[in-house]
mmCIF file with all atom_site columns, C-alpha atoms in Angstrom:
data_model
loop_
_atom_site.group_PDB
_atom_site.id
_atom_site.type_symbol
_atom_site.label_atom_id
_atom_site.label_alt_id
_atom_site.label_comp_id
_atom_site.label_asym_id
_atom_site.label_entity_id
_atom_site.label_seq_id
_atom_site.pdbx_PDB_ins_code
_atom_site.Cartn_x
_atom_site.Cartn_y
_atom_site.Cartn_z
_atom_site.occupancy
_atom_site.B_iso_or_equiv
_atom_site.pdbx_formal_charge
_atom_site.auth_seq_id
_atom_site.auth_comp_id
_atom_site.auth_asym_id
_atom_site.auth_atom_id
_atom_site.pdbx_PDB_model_num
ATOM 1   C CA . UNK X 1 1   ? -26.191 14.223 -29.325 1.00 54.00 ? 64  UNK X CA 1
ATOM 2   C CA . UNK X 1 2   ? -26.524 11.211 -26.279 1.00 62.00 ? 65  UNK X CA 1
ATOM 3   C CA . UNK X 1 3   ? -29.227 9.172  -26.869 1.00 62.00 ? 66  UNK X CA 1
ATOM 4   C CA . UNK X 1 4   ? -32.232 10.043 -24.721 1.00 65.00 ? 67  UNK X CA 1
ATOM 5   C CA . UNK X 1 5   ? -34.721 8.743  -23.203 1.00 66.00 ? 68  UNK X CA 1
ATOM 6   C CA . UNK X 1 6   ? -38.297 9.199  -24.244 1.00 69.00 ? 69  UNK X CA 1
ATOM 7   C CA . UNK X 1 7   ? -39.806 10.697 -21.429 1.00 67.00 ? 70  UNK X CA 1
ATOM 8   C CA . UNK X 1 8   ? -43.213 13.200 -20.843 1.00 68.00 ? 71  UNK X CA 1
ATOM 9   C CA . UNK X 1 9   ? -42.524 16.487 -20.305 1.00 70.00 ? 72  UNK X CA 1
ATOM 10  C CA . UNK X 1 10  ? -43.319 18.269 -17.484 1.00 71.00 ? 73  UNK X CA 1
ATOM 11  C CA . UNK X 1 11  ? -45.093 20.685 -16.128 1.00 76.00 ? 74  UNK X CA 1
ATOM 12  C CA . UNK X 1 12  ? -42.868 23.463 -13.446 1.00 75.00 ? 75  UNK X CA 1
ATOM 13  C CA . UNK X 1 13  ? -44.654 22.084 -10.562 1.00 75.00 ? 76  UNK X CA 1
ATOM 14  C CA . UNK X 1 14  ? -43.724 18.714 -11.184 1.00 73.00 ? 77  UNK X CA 1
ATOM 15  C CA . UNK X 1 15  ? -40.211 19.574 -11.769 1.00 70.00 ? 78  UNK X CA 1
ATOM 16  C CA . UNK X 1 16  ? -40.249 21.122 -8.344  1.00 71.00 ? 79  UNK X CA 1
ATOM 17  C CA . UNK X 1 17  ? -41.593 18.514 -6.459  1.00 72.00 ? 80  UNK X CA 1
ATOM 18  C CA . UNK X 1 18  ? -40.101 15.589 -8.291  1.00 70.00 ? 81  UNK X CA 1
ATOM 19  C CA . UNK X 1 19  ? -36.302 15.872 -6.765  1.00 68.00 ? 82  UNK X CA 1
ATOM 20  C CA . UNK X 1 20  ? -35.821 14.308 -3.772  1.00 66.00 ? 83  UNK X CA 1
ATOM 21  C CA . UNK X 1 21  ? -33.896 17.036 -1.107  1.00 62.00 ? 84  UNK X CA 1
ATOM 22  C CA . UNK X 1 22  ? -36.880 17.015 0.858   1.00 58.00 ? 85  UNK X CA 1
ATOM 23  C CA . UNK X 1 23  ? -37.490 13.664 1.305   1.00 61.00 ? 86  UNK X CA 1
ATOM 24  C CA . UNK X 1 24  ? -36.852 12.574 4.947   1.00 59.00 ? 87  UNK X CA 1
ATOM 25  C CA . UNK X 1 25  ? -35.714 8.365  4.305   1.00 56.00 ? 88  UNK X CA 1
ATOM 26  C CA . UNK X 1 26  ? -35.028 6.315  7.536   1.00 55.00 ? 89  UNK X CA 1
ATOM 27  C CA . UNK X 1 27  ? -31.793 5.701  6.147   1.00 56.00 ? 90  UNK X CA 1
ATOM 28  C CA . UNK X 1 28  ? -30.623 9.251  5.852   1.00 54.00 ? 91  UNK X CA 1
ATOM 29  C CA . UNK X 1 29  ? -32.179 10.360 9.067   1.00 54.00 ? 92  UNK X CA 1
ATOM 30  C CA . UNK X 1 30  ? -29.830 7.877  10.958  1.00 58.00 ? 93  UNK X CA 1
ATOM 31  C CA . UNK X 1 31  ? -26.696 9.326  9.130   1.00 59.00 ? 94  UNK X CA 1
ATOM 32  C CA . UNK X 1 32  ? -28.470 13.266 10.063  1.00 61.00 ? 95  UNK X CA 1
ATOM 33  C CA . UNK X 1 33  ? -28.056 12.456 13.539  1.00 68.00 ? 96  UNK X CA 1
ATOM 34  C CA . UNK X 1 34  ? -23.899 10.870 12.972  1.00 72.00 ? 97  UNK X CA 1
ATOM 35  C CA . UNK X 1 35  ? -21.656 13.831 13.811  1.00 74.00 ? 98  UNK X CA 1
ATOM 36  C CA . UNK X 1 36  ? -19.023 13.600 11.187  1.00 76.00 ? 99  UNK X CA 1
ATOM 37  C CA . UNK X 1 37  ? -15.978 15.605 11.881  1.00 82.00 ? 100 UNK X CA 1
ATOM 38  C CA . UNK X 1 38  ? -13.609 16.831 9.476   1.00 84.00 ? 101 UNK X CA 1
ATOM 39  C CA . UNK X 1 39  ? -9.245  17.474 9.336   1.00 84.00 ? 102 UNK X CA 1
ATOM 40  C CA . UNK X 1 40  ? -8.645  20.889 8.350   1.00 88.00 ? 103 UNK X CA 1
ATOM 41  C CA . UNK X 1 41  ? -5.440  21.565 6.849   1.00 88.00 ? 104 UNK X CA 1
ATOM 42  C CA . UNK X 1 42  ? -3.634  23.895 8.352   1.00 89.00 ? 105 UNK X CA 1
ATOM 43  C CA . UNK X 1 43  ? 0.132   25.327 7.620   1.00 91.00 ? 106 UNK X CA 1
ATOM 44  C CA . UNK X 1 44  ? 2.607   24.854 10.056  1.00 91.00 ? 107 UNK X CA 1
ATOM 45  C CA . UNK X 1 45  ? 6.438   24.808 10.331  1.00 91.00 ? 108 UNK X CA 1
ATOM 46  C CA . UNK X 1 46  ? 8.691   22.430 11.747  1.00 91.00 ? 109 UNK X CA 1
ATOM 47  C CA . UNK X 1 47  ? 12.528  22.632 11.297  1.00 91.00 ? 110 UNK X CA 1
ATOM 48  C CA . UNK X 1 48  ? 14.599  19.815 9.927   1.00 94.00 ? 111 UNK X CA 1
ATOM 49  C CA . UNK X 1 49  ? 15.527  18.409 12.642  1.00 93.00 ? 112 UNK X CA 1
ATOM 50  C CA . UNK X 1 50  ? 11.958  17.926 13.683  1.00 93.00 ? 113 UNK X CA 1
ATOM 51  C CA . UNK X 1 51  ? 10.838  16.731 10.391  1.00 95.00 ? 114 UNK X CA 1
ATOM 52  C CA . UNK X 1 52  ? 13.659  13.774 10.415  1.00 96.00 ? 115 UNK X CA 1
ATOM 53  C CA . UNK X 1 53  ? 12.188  13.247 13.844  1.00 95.00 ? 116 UNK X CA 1
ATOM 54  C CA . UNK X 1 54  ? 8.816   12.840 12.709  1.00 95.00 ? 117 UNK X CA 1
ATOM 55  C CA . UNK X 1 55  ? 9.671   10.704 10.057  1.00 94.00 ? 118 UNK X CA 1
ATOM 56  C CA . UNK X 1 56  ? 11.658  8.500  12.049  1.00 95.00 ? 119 UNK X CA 1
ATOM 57  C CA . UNK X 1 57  ? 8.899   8.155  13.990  1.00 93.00 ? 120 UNK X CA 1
ATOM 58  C CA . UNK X 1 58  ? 6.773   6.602  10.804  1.00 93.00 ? 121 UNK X CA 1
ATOM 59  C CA . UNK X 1 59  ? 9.305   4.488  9.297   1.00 92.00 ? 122 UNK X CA 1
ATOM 60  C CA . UNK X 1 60  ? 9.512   3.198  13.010  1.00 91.00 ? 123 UNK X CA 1
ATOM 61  C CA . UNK X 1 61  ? 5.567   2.666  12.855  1.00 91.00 ? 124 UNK X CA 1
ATOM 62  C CA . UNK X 1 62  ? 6.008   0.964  9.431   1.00 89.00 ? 125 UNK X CA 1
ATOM 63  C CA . UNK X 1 63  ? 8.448   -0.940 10.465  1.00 90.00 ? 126 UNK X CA 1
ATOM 64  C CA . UNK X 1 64  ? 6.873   -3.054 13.367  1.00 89.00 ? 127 UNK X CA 1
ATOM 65  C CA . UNK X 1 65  ? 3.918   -3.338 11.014  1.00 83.00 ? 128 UNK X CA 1
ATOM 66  C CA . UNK X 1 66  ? 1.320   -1.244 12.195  1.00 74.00 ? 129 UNK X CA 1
ATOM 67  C CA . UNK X 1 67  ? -1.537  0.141  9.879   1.00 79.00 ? 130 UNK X CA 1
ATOM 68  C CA . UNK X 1 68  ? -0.098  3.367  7.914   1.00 86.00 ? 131 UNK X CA 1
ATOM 69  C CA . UNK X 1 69  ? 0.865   6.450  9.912   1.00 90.00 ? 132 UNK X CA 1
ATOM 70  C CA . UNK X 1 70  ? 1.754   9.747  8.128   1.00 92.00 ? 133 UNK X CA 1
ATOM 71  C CA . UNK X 1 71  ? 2.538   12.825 9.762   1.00 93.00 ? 134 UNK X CA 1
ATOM 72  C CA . UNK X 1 72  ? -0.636  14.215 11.174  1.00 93.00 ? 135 UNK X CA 1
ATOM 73  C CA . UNK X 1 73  ? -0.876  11.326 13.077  1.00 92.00 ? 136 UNK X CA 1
ATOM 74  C CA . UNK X 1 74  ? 2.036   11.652 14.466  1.00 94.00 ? 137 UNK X CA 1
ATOM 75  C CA . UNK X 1 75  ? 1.454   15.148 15.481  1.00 94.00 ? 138 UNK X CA 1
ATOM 76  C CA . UNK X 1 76  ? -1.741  14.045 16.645  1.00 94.00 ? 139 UNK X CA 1
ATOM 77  C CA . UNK X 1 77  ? -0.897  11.186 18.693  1.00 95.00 ? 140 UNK X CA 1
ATOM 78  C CA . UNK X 1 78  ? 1.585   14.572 20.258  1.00 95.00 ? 141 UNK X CA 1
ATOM 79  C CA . UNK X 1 79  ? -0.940  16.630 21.439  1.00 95.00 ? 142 UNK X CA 1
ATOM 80  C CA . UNK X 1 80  ? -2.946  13.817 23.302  1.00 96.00 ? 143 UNK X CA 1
ATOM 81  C CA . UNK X 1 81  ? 0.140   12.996 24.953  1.00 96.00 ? 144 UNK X CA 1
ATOM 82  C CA . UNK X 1 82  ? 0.378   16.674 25.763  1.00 95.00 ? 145 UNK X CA 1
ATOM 83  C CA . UNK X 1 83  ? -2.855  16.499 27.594  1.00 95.00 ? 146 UNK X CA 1
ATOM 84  C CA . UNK X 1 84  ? -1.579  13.850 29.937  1.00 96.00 ? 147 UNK X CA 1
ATOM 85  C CA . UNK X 1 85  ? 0.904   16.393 31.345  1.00 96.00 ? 148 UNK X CA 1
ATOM 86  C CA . UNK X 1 86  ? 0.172   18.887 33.842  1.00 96.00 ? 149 UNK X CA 1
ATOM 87  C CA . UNK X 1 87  ? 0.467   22.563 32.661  1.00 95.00 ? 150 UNK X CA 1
ATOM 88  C CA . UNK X 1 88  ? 3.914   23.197 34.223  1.00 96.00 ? 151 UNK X CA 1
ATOM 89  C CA . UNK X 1 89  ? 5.314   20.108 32.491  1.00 96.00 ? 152 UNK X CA 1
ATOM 90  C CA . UNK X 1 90  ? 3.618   21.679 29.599  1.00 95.00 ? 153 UNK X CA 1
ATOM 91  C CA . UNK X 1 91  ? 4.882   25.370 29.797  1.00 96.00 ? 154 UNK X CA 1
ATOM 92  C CA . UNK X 1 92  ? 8.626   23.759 30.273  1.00 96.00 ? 155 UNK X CA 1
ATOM 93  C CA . UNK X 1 93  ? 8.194   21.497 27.088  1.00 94.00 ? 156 UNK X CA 1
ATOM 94  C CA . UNK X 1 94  ? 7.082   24.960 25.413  1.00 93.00 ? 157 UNK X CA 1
ATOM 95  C CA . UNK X 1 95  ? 10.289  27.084 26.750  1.00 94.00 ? 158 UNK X CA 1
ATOM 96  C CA . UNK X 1 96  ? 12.413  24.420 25.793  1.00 92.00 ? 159 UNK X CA 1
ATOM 97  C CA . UNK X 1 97  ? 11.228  24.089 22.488  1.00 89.00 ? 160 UNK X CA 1
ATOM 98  C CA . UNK X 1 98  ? 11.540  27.787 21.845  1.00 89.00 ? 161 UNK X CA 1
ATOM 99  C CA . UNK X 1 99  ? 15.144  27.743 22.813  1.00 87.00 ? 162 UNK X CA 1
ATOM 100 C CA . UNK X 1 100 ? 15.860  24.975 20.277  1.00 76.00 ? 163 UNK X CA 1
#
């Protein structure tokens, strides 16, 4: 058995009201009001072709010494350049994926 530490019992009220969920602290209300968002992994498939692409891309990245890139990122860093294009440009990129 762990050595314990002497402490009073308590009564079932106490024990309720001694945790500390409730308690509203200036420090945790700032981090309340931070919207933290989350990756969620998700499965999708990429031929080979597009995977050597991808990692290309990376080795490229770790190559002229920026910080570390990995694949999301680079799938990422994709779809914001996607949504420079205009929807045509867009809708062609699609077909000619499709065809590949």
């Amino acid at each position: 058995m762990r050595n314990r530490v002497n402490t009073l019992p308590r009564d079932e009220a106490a024990f309720i009201n001694g945790g500390s969920a409730g308690i509203d602290t200036a420090s945790t209300h700032k981090e309340k009001n931070k919207v933290v968002t989350k990756a969620k992994p998700v499965s999708i498939s990429f031929f080979d072709e597009n995977l050597r692409d991808i990692d290309d891309l990376i080795r490229e990245e770790m190559v002229s010494g920026s910080t570390r890139v990995n694949r999301s990122d680079v799938v990422r860093a994709g779809l914001e350049a996607l949504k420079k294009l205009s929807k045509s440009e867009i809708s062609f990129l699609i077909a000619e994926a499709k065809q590949k």
